Amino acid sequence: MSVFPQSTVLGYPRIGPRRELKRALESYWDGRSGRAELERTGAELRARTWRRLAELGLEGLPSNTFSLYDQVLDTAVMLGAVPERYRAAEDPYFAMARGTEGLAPLRMTKWFDTNYHYIVPEIGPRTVFKLDAGKPLGEVREARALGFETRPVVVGPVTFLLLGSALDRLEEVLGCYAELLAALAAEGVAWVQLDEPALVADRTPEELAAVRDAYERLGALSERPGLFVASYFGDLGEALPVLAATPVEALGVDLVRGGVPEIDLTGKTVVAGVVSGRDVWRTPPERALAALGAIRASRVTVSTSCSLLHVPYDVEAESGLDPALKERLAFAEQKAAEVVALARGDVRGVPVSLPSEAAPAPVAAEGRGPYAVRAAAQGDRLRLPPLPITTIGSFPQTGELRAARAAAAAGTLPQQDYERRVEAEIERVIRLQERLGLDVLVHGEPERNDMVQYFAEHLDGFAVTANGWVQSYGSRCTRPPLLYGDVSRPAPITVRWARYAQSLTDKPVKGMLTGPVTIVAWSFVRDDLPLRDVVFQVADAVREEVRDLEAAGVPIVQVDEPALRELLPLRRAAQGGYLEWAVAAYRRATSGAGDRTQIHTHLCYSDADEILAAIDALDADVTTIESARSGARILGAVDAFERGLGPGVYDIHSPRVPSAEEVEDLLRRTLRVLPAERVWINPDCGLKTRTYEQVEASLANVVAATRRLRAEL
Ligand code: GLN
Ligand code: ZN
């Protein structure tokens, strides 16, 4: 067995430094270019990554970390898990990823505790596993033609099957992996990386037995490359001794999120993830060196804690950042260079960020008055009809508006002109809602590019990047803000727009804010303070904004927390502690409001039974939640809710306009489980991604259905 390279990364961004893949994909999907052009862009991006990593001095180059859409989907295709209904599609791969005219796409969900979304494998009784090793072999050959030997990266069998809820199919799938290993060995591949991040969450004894069986069996094969099983996003826990007892030659451990393995790993190579793939900060060398030195193994090599997929490409592409901040940053390129420097023992010149001495966050339970008192005061003030109709906040963002914002940012459109455009858009949205007959109006959020970035741009302690794109799913990227210092609010942020919107109408208008957990979850966050303390700083800024909205006469304030579940720790033992401070932060942000001010919150999912109690503990007067998209499953679990609740009646993820009958049916089902006086009527989520035409028709049907039911009350 050849020795494992001294330095490596577990994976690399693939969207392209200038989002070249995004453009190529969208052009292919729109029929503006052909398959060959898309393939060419992919090949260029792969070549560029291998060249760059080799130039930086990295010894172990990964391959097959590129994907046209998603690496889990690639694995499903490699194993033949393509559901029958997609096989006849013109392009089955993208049909599974995105759907076609007549076919819904496969389900998509978040990759562990990241903001990356993968395609959930659909494995059923009719799935016949059959290996197609074309992609991993193709990339090995492609790299070799450029002069690079690579280590193919594949999602491991246990994680793949757990993601597809089909661990009972292990035998069959292992047959495919055995064939894959033989094919790679025949190709002269020295090492293969099998990613098993599912092993850092709690696993049952049966699941651990599956891990043992899988790697005993693959390890026993005579025709195979060296086996490198990579774990990331936390500690292996009980899976560590299980893996250590198998013939696997190399184990990858995340030493940023997790600790140094406590057991002796003599006989193994430990691929030590000391450079974080989840943040954008330079690695303090002494921390990395201490971790490396504490591992007991036959060989220790240096790596990233996980794939660099979750960070942007290159700090050098940022010209607008404060040099003092830029100094502290490392994106994918810089992180790969850090791995090389650590492996060579050449770590001089890496500045160390010193932990700052911030005051500990307040932990006292924050609370408002009793709900019954608040409900009565709000009822008197708002005088809403039964089954009040509202929306989640955003209205369609038109191309003109985006162009105007870009022009204002570039300085080619005077700020005043831009603000007048925003006001015109607010007026249009208010008039539309009045015409449709909605009860609680919104201003439509036309001034916001994004619900987190907008606040980051207006709070101290944040910076935003020009090119710091990170893939969210498929061709979609986000540019997470950098939360690098103490957070504070220099001036009111949303008050002028809320006040303007309220001045246009006699109906109540909701002020619209993003909650502290979500602002932090969708940013890159400083690592010199506990996350909880950072969230509390943001909560204090939001609290000031809530108070200012209230003082401006805004009767309802919505504080969105769509990311509450995303930060939930992967291990159950840590979840209770997290939920406790997350809820406390939300209450801190909202509890400054008086009884007469109605607090709304919004969450974008409903399969949240595990955290339903926490959502309830947020103590919002009204909670709006996704429901229509998931077939109203939430209705089985909402009887515990004692305050206002709006299970969505319109799936905004689809361009489809729901009929009034469909909406009415959903409403009747809701009224069977919730008393009418607590039910709110709303879409599943914001309307930003829809067109005005779709929104107008859909909301008209929502209003018609609601009116029919009101007449029966
Ligand atoms: N208020 C936001 C909107 O309507 C909420 C978005 C979200 O939940 N992700 O766009
Ligand atoms: Zn939402």
XYZ file of C-alpha atoms and ligand atoms in Angstrom:
724
model
C 0.000 0.000 0.000
C 1.466 3.389 -0.919
C 1.702 5.969 1.871
C -1.052 8.555 2.116
C 0.022 12.019 0.863
C 1.277 14.386 3.550
C -1.187 17.158 2.668
C -4.644 17.139 1.141
C -8.087 18.756 1.067
C -11.324 16.757 1.296
C -12.943 18.624 -1.591
C -13.008 21.942 -3.402
C -15.572 24.508 -4.612
C -16.800 23.729 -8.114
C -19.117 26.549 -9.119
C -16.114 28.469 -10.532
C -14.295 31.554 -9.182
C -16.629 33.727 -11.283
C -19.575 31.330 -11.080
C -18.716 29.966 -14.521
C -20.584 26.718 -13.850
C -23.721 28.596 -12.823
C -23.741 30.438 -16.118
C -23.002 27.338 -18.158
C -25.758 25.371 -16.418
C -28.376 28.069 -16.794
C -27.511 28.570 -20.417
C -27.783 24.811 -21.024
C -31.104 24.586 -19.188
C -32.500 27.494 -21.202
C -31.434 25.810 -24.429
C -29.011 28.617 -25.251
C -26.077 26.197 -25.425
C -25.508 22.484 -25.862
C -24.221 19.633 -23.744
C -20.729 19.918 -25.232
C -20.344 23.471 -24.023
C -21.454 22.518 -20.537
C -18.981 19.625 -20.477
C -16.223 21.937 -21.648
C -16.869 24.384 -18.812
C -16.799 21.487 -16.340
C -13.495 20.206 -17.718
C -11.955 23.684 -17.548
C -13.008 24.146 -13.948
C -11.628 20.752 -12.936
C -8.333 21.350 -14.704
C -8.003 24.745 -13.138
C -8.581 23.343 -9.636
C -6.022 20.538 -10.016
C -3.434 22.938 -11.447
C -3.976 25.472 -8.726
C -3.836 22.939 -5.886
C -0.681 21.395 -7.337
C 0.896 24.847 -7.728
C 0.183 25.549 -4.077
C 2.165 22.435 -3.240
C -0.678 20.170 -2.172
C 0.376 16.521 -2.462
C -2.941 14.690 -2.388
C -5.258 15.967 -5.111
C -8.911 14.873 -4.910
C -10.990 14.107 -7.998
C -14.707 13.461 -8.498
C -15.416 16.374 -6.131
C -16.725 18.229 -9.172
C -20.428 17.874 -9.863
C -22.823 19.313 -12.403
C -25.430 19.517 -9.674
C -24.818 17.515 -6.509
C -22.448 14.800 -5.300
C -25.198 12.735 -3.654
C -27.141 12.704 -6.923
C -23.910 11.682 -8.688
C -23.556 8.782 -6.266
C -27.156 7.703 -6.833
C -26.539 7.710 -10.587
C -23.256 5.836 -10.132
C -25.137 3.131 -8.223
C -28.000 2.942 -10.712
C -30.573 4.382 -8.285
C -32.438 6.291 -11.015
C -36.208 5.954 -10.442
C -38.027 4.468 -13.417
C -40.082 7.586 -14.160
C -36.980 9.648 -14.981
C -35.361 7.149 -17.317
C -37.257 8.247 -20.392
C -36.545 11.947 -19.795
C -34.320 13.711 -22.303
C -31.746 14.281 -19.565
C -32.507 11.970 -16.605
C -29.833 13.565 -14.379
C -31.263 17.073 -14.548
C -34.811 15.696 -14.572
C -34.108 14.199 -11.127
C -32.457 17.409 -9.954
C -34.940 19.946 -11.308
C -37.977 18.138 -12.673
C -39.450 18.527 -16.164
C -42.815 19.726 -17.488
C -44.514 16.544 -16.357
C -42.184 15.289 -13.596
C -41.552 16.677 -10.135
C -37.888 16.681 -9.102
C -36.526 14.474 -6.337
C -36.697 15.933 -2.847
C -33.893 18.243 -1.785
C -32.774 18.941 1.757
C -29.927 20.423 3.764
C -26.612 18.599 3.948
C -26.191 17.988 7.686
C -25.868 21.328 9.471
C -24.756 23.294 6.394
C -26.661 25.550 4.021
C -25.753 23.249 1.088
C -28.713 21.228 -0.233
C -28.396 17.721 -1.648
C -30.804 15.624 -3.669
C -32.323 12.910 -1.498
C -31.817 9.474 -3.092
C -35.089 7.685 -3.778
C -34.619 4.017 -3.076
C -37.610 1.714 -3.331
C -38.420 -1.957 -3.779
C -37.933 -1.569 -7.515
C -34.490 0.016 -7.275
C -31.918 -2.271 -8.896
C -28.404 -1.244 -7.951
C -25.944 -1.445 -10.805
C -22.581 0.254 -10.945
C -21.701 2.869 -13.542
C -18.194 4.010 -12.609
C -17.912 6.338 -15.611
C -17.712 9.582 -13.684
C -15.054 8.757 -11.059
C -12.972 6.827 -13.614
C -13.371 9.606 -16.154
C -12.061 12.216 -13.755
C -9.081 10.050 -12.779
C -8.177 9.701 -16.461
C -8.817 13.333 -17.215
C -6.488 14.413 -14.400
C -3.874 11.885 -15.430
C -3.890 13.292 -18.962
C -2.998 16.642 -17.383
C -0.207 15.032 -15.382
C -1.967 14.640 -12.032
C -2.578 11.504 -9.987
C -5.770 11.922 -7.970
C -7.800 10.320 -5.214
C -11.429 9.892 -6.256
C -13.970 11.020 -3.667
C -17.281 9.167 -3.399
C -20.079 9.304 -0.831
C -19.624 6.174 1.309
C -22.151 3.319 1.321
C -23.459 3.844 4.845
C -24.031 7.589 4.497
C -25.579 7.122 1.052
C -28.067 4.567 2.329
C -28.863 6.512 5.496
C -29.637 9.577 3.368
C -31.948 7.401 1.283
C -33.482 5.685 4.365
C -32.507 2.309 2.961
C -29.741 0.859 5.105
C -31.392 -2.538 4.664
C -30.028 -2.528 1.102
C -26.396 -2.563 2.260
C -25.551 -5.976 0.780
C -26.513 -4.966 -2.741
C -24.846 -1.582 -2.556
C -21.630 -3.077 -1.210
C -21.510 -5.244 -4.308
C -21.392 -2.051 -6.394
C -18.718 -0.479 -4.191
C -16.616 -3.651 -4.453
C -16.841 -3.433 -8.235
C -15.958 0.255 -8.101
C -12.874 -0.436 -5.977
C -11.754 -3.151 -8.397
C -12.189 -0.798 -11.338
C -10.199 1.937 -9.589
C -7.442 -0.522 -8.661
C -7.266 -1.687 -12.268
C -6.868 1.945 -13.248
C -3.863 2.209 -10.907
C -5.569 4.451 -8.350
C -3.683 4.363 -5.031
C -6.336 5.766 -2.665
C -10.075 6.274 -2.673
C -11.936 8.604 -0.281
C -15.291 7.385 0.997
C -17.178 10.200 2.718
C -19.136 9.090 5.772
C -20.344 12.288 7.473
C -23.460 10.465 8.722
C -21.207 8.809 11.303
C -20.831 12.018 13.312
C -24.514 11.929 14.330
C -26.024 9.517 16.882
C -26.192 6.015 15.415
C -28.024 2.947 16.651
C -26.194 -0.316 17.414
C -27.634 -1.757 14.184
C -26.253 1.163 12.193
C -22.852 0.784 13.805
C -22.954 -2.913 12.943
C -23.622 -1.899 9.332
C -20.531 0.324 9.429
C -18.478 -2.601 10.678
C -19.869 -4.997 8.060
C -19.369 -2.510 5.246
C -15.742 -1.747 5.967
C -14.821 -5.311 6.957
C -16.159 -6.428 3.636
C -14.601 -3.666 1.499
C -11.358 -3.945 3.446
C -11.128 -7.682 2.757
C -11.131 -7.200 -1.013
C -7.818 -8.008 -2.625
C -8.307 -5.770 -5.652
C -8.704 -2.320 -4.226
C -6.970 1.022 -3.592
C -6.126 2.160 -0.070
C -9.340 2.987 1.807
C -9.634 6.458 3.280
C -12.886 6.911 5.196
C -13.526 10.608 5.776
C -15.789 11.871 8.549
C -16.616 15.518 9.096
C -18.874 18.054 10.856
C -18.153 16.557 14.283
C -16.762 13.678 16.340
C -17.014 10.076 15.214
C -17.911 9.083 18.774
C -18.893 5.427 18.956
C -18.212 4.935 15.257
C -14.487 5.593 15.795
C -13.572 2.302 17.527
C -15.815 0.466 15.074
C -13.992 1.903 12.050
C -10.618 1.549 13.742
C -11.175 -2.190 14.068
C -11.753 -2.617 10.314
C -8.972 -2.927 7.697
C -9.538 0.694 6.524
C -6.034 2.207 6.179
C -6.786 5.913 6.667
C -9.362 7.737 8.794
C -10.338 11.379 8.339
C -11.314 13.246 11.481
C -12.643 16.789 11.911
C -10.412 18.395 14.514
C -12.135 21.778 14.274
C -15.659 20.672 15.212
C -14.487 17.534 17.012
C -11.689 16.547 19.380
C -8.493 14.561 18.976
C -9.391 10.819 18.879
C -9.003 9.413 22.338
C -8.037 5.947 21.219
C -4.682 4.722 19.986
C -4.769 4.456 16.188
C -1.476 2.703 15.685
C -1.584 0.896 12.372
C -3.669 3.633 10.767
C -3.058 6.906 8.978
C -5.053 9.744 10.490
C -5.957 12.445 7.996
C -6.243 15.314 10.417
C -8.767 18.021 9.518
C -7.149 20.963 11.267
C -7.938 23.680 8.721
C -11.621 24.548 8.910
C -13.740 24.045 5.809
C -16.691 25.741 7.473
C -15.371 29.196 8.280
C -13.350 31.897 6.533
C -10.679 32.560 9.155
C -6.993 31.806 8.998
C -5.927 28.851 11.091
C -4.109 29.651 14.330
C -0.997 27.490 13.827
C -0.503 26.635 17.470
C -4.002 25.204 17.724
C -3.449 23.087 14.605
C 0.010 21.957 15.694
C -1.229 21.015 19.159
C -3.987 18.875 17.657
C -1.611 17.237 15.186
C 0.843 16.474 17.953
C -1.749 14.868 20.202
C -2.869 12.176 17.746
C -1.624 8.663 18.410
C -1.348 6.945 15.043
C 1.228 5.399 12.742
C 1.039 8.366 10.439
C -0.621 11.770 10.642
C -1.241 13.876 7.564
C -2.730 17.361 7.279
C -6.087 18.190 5.740
C -9.167 20.373 5.876
C -11.925 19.569 8.355
C -14.372 18.929 5.482
C -14.684 19.769 1.795
C -13.900 23.396 0.944
C -17.211 23.433 -0.954
C -18.612 25.504 1.908
C -16.263 28.487 1.533
C -15.632 30.958 -1.327
C -12.660 30.609 -3.696
C -10.165 33.352 -3.061
C -9.670 36.239 -0.656
C -7.560 37.984 -3.313
C -10.712 38.487 -5.386
C -11.936 40.920 -2.714
C -10.716 44.449 -3.270
C -13.235 46.292 -1.124
C -12.453 44.765 2.265
C -10.693 46.567 5.080
C -7.049 45.358 4.937
C -7.104 44.585 8.673
C -10.024 42.233 8.117
C -8.600 40.786 4.911
C -5.458 39.796 6.816
C -7.526 37.496 9.004
C -9.370 35.770 6.157
C -8.738 32.493 4.389
C -10.979 31.211 1.586
C -10.428 27.916 -0.276
C -7.121 28.906 -1.930
C -5.676 30.251 1.286
C -6.863 27.225 3.233
C -5.204 24.837 0.802
C -2.002 26.870 1.236
C -2.350 26.608 5.023
C -2.628 22.824 4.786
C 0.604 22.763 2.783
C 2.379 25.071 5.229
C 1.298 22.997 8.225
C 2.358 19.771 6.528
C 5.772 21.260 5.797
C 6.099 22.607 9.308
C 6.383 26.054 7.783
C 3.825 28.070 9.688
C 5.560 31.355 10.260
C 3.724 34.487 9.269
C 0.239 33.185 9.987
C -1.274 35.797 12.293
C -3.011 34.519 15.355
C -6.367 35.999 16.218
C -6.590 36.598 19.939
C -9.867 35.856 21.626
C -11.554 39.062 22.621
C -12.911 39.607 26.102
C -16.602 40.116 25.493
C -19.007 40.183 28.381
C -20.823 36.881 28.867
C -24.249 36.896 27.293
C -27.220 37.458 29.570
C -29.028 34.227 30.300
C -31.975 35.502 32.306
C -35.217 34.269 30.765
C -36.815 37.139 28.907
C -40.552 37.214 28.632
C -43.568 39.309 27.821
C -46.852 39.453 29.704
C -49.321 36.536 29.680
C -50.622 35.649 26.218
C -54.286 36.133 27.154
C -53.598 39.735 28.169
C -51.599 40.404 25.014
C -54.223 38.781 22.790
C -56.972 40.961 24.267
C -54.938 44.170 23.896
C -53.976 43.309 20.311
C -57.538 42.317 19.443
C -58.828 45.711 20.582
C -56.179 47.529 18.638
C -56.163 45.561 15.375
C -59.869 44.691 15.006
C -59.145 41.923 12.510
C -61.837 39.703 10.949
C -61.803 35.991 11.824
C -59.249 33.987 9.816
C -57.079 37.048 9.074
C -55.189 36.849 5.788
C -51.570 37.927 5.524
C -48.356 37.117 3.610
C -44.851 36.255 4.792
C -43.176 39.508 3.746
C -41.569 39.656 0.337
C -43.392 40.327 -2.923
C -41.927 39.584 -6.374
C -38.550 41.195 -6.999
C -38.696 42.573 -10.521
C -35.719 42.786 -12.854
C -36.078 46.586 -12.939
C -35.787 46.758 -9.178
C -32.662 44.588 -9.123
C -31.122 46.675 -11.882
C -31.915 49.871 -9.973
C -30.296 48.482 -6.824
C -27.177 47.496 -8.749
C -27.044 50.944 -10.358
C -27.439 52.653 -6.985
C -24.636 50.504 -5.533
C -22.427 51.326 -8.520
C -23.172 55.024 -8.108
C -24.775 55.432 -11.530
C -28.265 55.951 -10.074
C -28.542 58.716 -7.445
C -29.569 57.355 -4.045
C -32.670 59.572 -4.004
C -33.890 58.189 -7.297
C -33.354 54.648 -6.046
C -35.331 55.383 -2.894
C -38.175 56.793 -4.934
C -38.261 53.561 -6.946
C -38.453 51.563 -3.734
C -41.297 53.775 -2.517
C -43.164 53.315 -5.768
C -42.789 49.555 -5.402
C -44.080 49.694 -1.822
C -47.099 51.651 -2.960
C -47.804 49.160 -5.712
C -47.641 46.265 -3.212
C -49.896 48.025 -0.693
C -52.495 48.833 -3.344
C -52.395 45.267 -4.632
C -52.989 43.846 -1.151
C -55.851 46.276 -0.555
C -57.417 45.359 -3.866
C -57.125 41.651 -3.102
C -58.652 42.131 0.334
C -55.796 41.003 2.600
C -56.091 41.962 6.279
C -52.533 42.427 7.536
C -50.367 44.046 4.880
C -46.623 44.026 4.260
C -44.410 46.515 2.458
C -42.990 43.754 0.236
C -39.269 44.053 1.127
C -38.300 45.704 -2.204
C -35.276 47.379 -0.582
C -33.709 44.022 0.337
C -31.380 42.001 -1.831
C -31.475 39.227 0.742
C -33.012 38.875 4.201
C -29.634 38.473 5.931
C -27.293 40.500 3.754
C -29.558 43.542 4.040
C -29.226 43.594 7.826
C -25.500 42.802 7.624
C -25.059 45.896 5.456
C -26.712 48.038 8.115
C -25.159 46.645 11.288
C -21.673 47.297 12.643
C -19.483 44.231 13.038
C -20.343 42.837 9.579
C -18.639 43.075 6.199
C -19.951 41.872 2.857
C -17.910 40.413 -0.001
C -18.017 41.119 -3.727
C -17.228 37.592 -4.948
C -17.591 35.382 -1.889
C -20.117 33.024 -3.468
C -20.863 29.666 -1.898
C -22.962 27.000 -3.591
C -26.339 26.490 -1.982
C -27.745 23.984 -4.480
C -27.342 23.321 -8.194
C -26.548 26.627 -9.830
C -27.696 28.653 -6.813
C -25.132 30.458 -4.676
C -25.278 32.797 -1.709
C -22.778 35.358 -0.541
C -22.752 34.985 3.255
C -21.777 38.176 5.096
C -18.726 38.137 7.377
C -19.608 38.676 11.021
C -16.162 39.613 12.283
C -16.587 42.020 15.208
C -18.931 43.065 17.989
C -22.376 43.649 16.506
C -24.297 46.840 17.105
C -26.918 48.907 15.338
C -25.727 52.422 14.519
C -29.186 53.617 13.378
C -32.698 52.325 12.700
C -32.726 50.105 9.614
C -36.258 49.330 8.478
C -38.282 52.004 10.242
C -38.537 54.500 7.402
C -39.920 51.889 4.959
C -42.371 50.498 7.500
C -43.563 53.977 8.371
C -43.955 54.887 4.725
C -45.962 51.716 4.028
C -48.230 52.351 7.031
C -48.808 55.939 5.895
C -50.417 54.630 2.689
C -53.178 52.539 4.247
C -55.641 52.203 7.122
C -55.027 48.463 7.336
C -52.305 47.287 9.738
C -48.854 46.847 8.157
C -46.317 44.377 9.615
C -42.740 45.461 10.189
C -40.395 42.778 8.892
C -37.137 41.686 10.544
C -34.773 38.724 10.358
C -34.148 36.957 13.662
C -30.782 36.678 15.425
C -30.292 32.936 14.883
C -30.953 33.223 11.147
C -28.671 36.240 10.704
C -25.867 34.297 12.357
C -26.639 30.960 10.649
C -26.382 32.495 7.189
C -23.174 34.425 7.875
C -19.552 33.403 8.392
C -19.124 34.001 12.084
C -16.103 34.992 14.181
C -14.720 32.023 16.085
C -13.214 33.840 19.045
C -16.533 34.031 20.921
C -19.013 31.274 21.694
C -21.728 31.252 19.031
C -24.318 31.889 21.695
C -22.708 35.171 22.700
C -22.600 36.313 19.075
C -26.295 35.475 18.646
C -27.143 37.487 21.754
C -25.298 40.521 20.377
C -27.389 40.295 17.223
C -30.508 39.782 19.350
C -29.824 43.080 21.105
C -29.584 44.894 17.765
C -32.867 43.336 16.624
C -34.434 44.280 19.959
C -33.603 47.940 19.355
C -35.164 47.739 15.902
C -38.343 46.157 17.301
C -38.623 48.974 19.827
C -38.119 51.658 17.189
C -40.751 50.096 14.930
C -43.156 50.036 17.859
C -42.402 53.663 18.693
C -43.079 54.584 15.050
C -46.603 53.201 15.442
C -46.086 49.910 13.621
C -48.689 47.602 15.249
C -47.225 44.231 14.209
C -43.595 43.157 13.942
C -42.564 39.864 12.348
C -39.198 38.406 13.290
C -38.334 35.516 10.939
C -36.302 32.528 12.129
C -36.215 30.149 9.145
C -32.765 28.865 10.189
C -33.673 27.872 13.736
C -33.490 24.197 12.875
C -30.383 24.466 10.706
C -28.085 25.207 13.639
C -29.474 22.292 15.628
C -26.458 20.215 16.734
C -26.128 16.832 15.027
C -25.827 15.011 18.362
C -28.991 14.794 20.442
C -27.083 15.387 23.667
C -26.235 18.921 22.510
C -29.620 19.839 21.050
C -31.413 20.808 24.243
C -28.704 23.267 25.242
C -28.723 24.868 21.807
C -32.506 25.227 21.661
C -32.516 26.787 25.101
C -30.191 29.639 24.153
C -31.625 30.019 20.657
C -35.101 30.489 22.117
C -33.724 32.831 24.792
C -32.076 34.944 22.072
C -35.338 35.182 20.148
C -37.201 36.211 23.275
C -34.532 38.761 24.013
C -35.013 40.215 20.523
C -38.805 40.417 20.839
C -39.636 40.850 24.519
C -39.135 44.601 24.483
C -42.451 44.896 22.661
C -45.489 45.968 24.684
C -48.655 43.884 24.981
C -50.410 45.886 22.236
C -47.726 45.081 19.687
C -48.296 41.763 17.967
C -45.183 39.688 17.368
C -45.196 37.270 14.437
C -42.576 34.715 13.539
C -42.091 32.626 10.422
C -40.330 29.306 9.820
C -39.936 27.713 6.397
C -40.571 24.084 7.198
C -43.022 21.978 9.037
C -41.389 18.592 9.500
C -40.122 20.140 12.669
C -41.843 17.981 15.256
C -38.516 17.660 17.077
C -38.395 21.390 17.631
C -42.080 22.211 17.737
C -41.797 22.700 21.475
C -38.993 25.189 20.901
C -41.064 27.051 18.301
C -43.846 27.263 20.835
C -41.384 28.555 23.425
C -40.496 31.483 21.115
C -43.755 32.863 22.521
C -44.655 34.745 19.338
C -48.288 35.829 19.163
C -48.575 34.398 15.654
C -46.417 31.742 13.956
C -46.597 31.182 10.202
C -45.151 27.940 8.963
C -44.790 25.930 5.748
C -47.536 23.372 5.286
C -49.045 23.261 1.776
C -45.819 22.033 0.185
C -45.636 19.007 2.453
C -49.279 18.005 2.166
C -50.288 19.632 5.472
C -48.553 16.929 7.522
C -47.961 19.541 10.219
C -51.651 19.522 11.092
C -51.145 16.267 12.959
C -48.823 17.939 15.432
C -50.129 21.436 16.090
C -52.673 20.889 18.816
C -50.023 21.811 21.371
C -49.925 25.360 19.996
C -51.795 27.818 22.145
C -51.292 30.994 20.182
C -51.987 32.163 16.636
C -50.867 29.761 13.924
C -50.831 30.080 10.137
C -50.071 26.761 8.405
C -49.379 27.808 4.783
C -52.158 27.225 2.235
C -50.192 28.145 -0.904
C -46.973 26.385 -1.965
C -44.873 29.273 -3.215
C -42.049 26.996 -4.420
C -44.069 26.107 -7.482
C -45.223 28.447 -10.272
C -48.610 26.704 -10.060
C -51.637 28.769 -9.022
C -53.650 26.807 -6.428
C -57.402 26.791 -7.040
C -59.820 28.267 -4.496
C -61.166 24.724 -3.960
C -57.732 23.383 -3.048
C -57.165 26.209 -0.616
C -60.606 25.719 0.862
C -59.896 22.042 1.378
C -56.668 22.845 3.235
C -58.483 25.416 5.359
C -61.201 22.944 6.307
C -58.556 20.472 7.380
C -56.873 23.167 9.447
C -60.137 24.126 11.128
C -60.662 20.529 12.148
C -57.559 20.617 14.357
C -57.330 24.284 15.418
C -59.998 26.592 16.856
C -60.944 29.237 14.266
C -60.033 32.155 16.521
C -56.373 31.154 16.403
C -56.052 30.344 12.700
C -54.227 32.672 10.294
C -54.326 32.380 6.516
C -51.062 32.807 4.622
C -48.764 31.325 1.952
C -45.985 28.896 2.920
C -43.199 31.482 2.573
C -42.241 34.826 0.984
C -43.343 35.596 -2.592
C -40.003 36.934 -3.798
C -39.333 34.185 -6.329
C -42.774 34.289 -7.979
C -44.166 36.632 -10.640
C -46.853 39.228 -9.956
C -49.175 37.341 -12.267
C -48.862 34.114 -10.245
C -49.064 35.912 -6.911
C -52.135 37.914 -7.816
C -54.065 34.906 -9.082
C -53.037 32.715 -6.151
C -53.828 35.270 -3.462
C -57.202 35.995 -5.078
C -58.046 32.302 -4.668
C -56.816 32.326 -1.070
C -59.122 35.273 -0.327
C -62.101 33.631 -2.078
C -61.647 30.401 -0.105
C -61.256 32.260 3.188
C -64.415 34.275 2.571
C -66.422 31.122 1.983
C -65.267 29.703 5.295
C -65.783 32.943 7.177
C -69.405 32.910 6.054
C -69.851 29.560 7.787
C -68.320 30.581 11.133
N -39.833 37.614 5.228
C -39.086 36.771 4.344
C -39.738 36.783 2.970
O -40.907 36.824 2.883
C -38.989 35.367 4.844
C -38.170 34.486 3.943
C -37.898 33.110 4.485
O -38.618 32.636 5.315
N -36.874 32.462 4.035
O -39.074 36.714 1.968
Zn -40.052 30.932 4.714
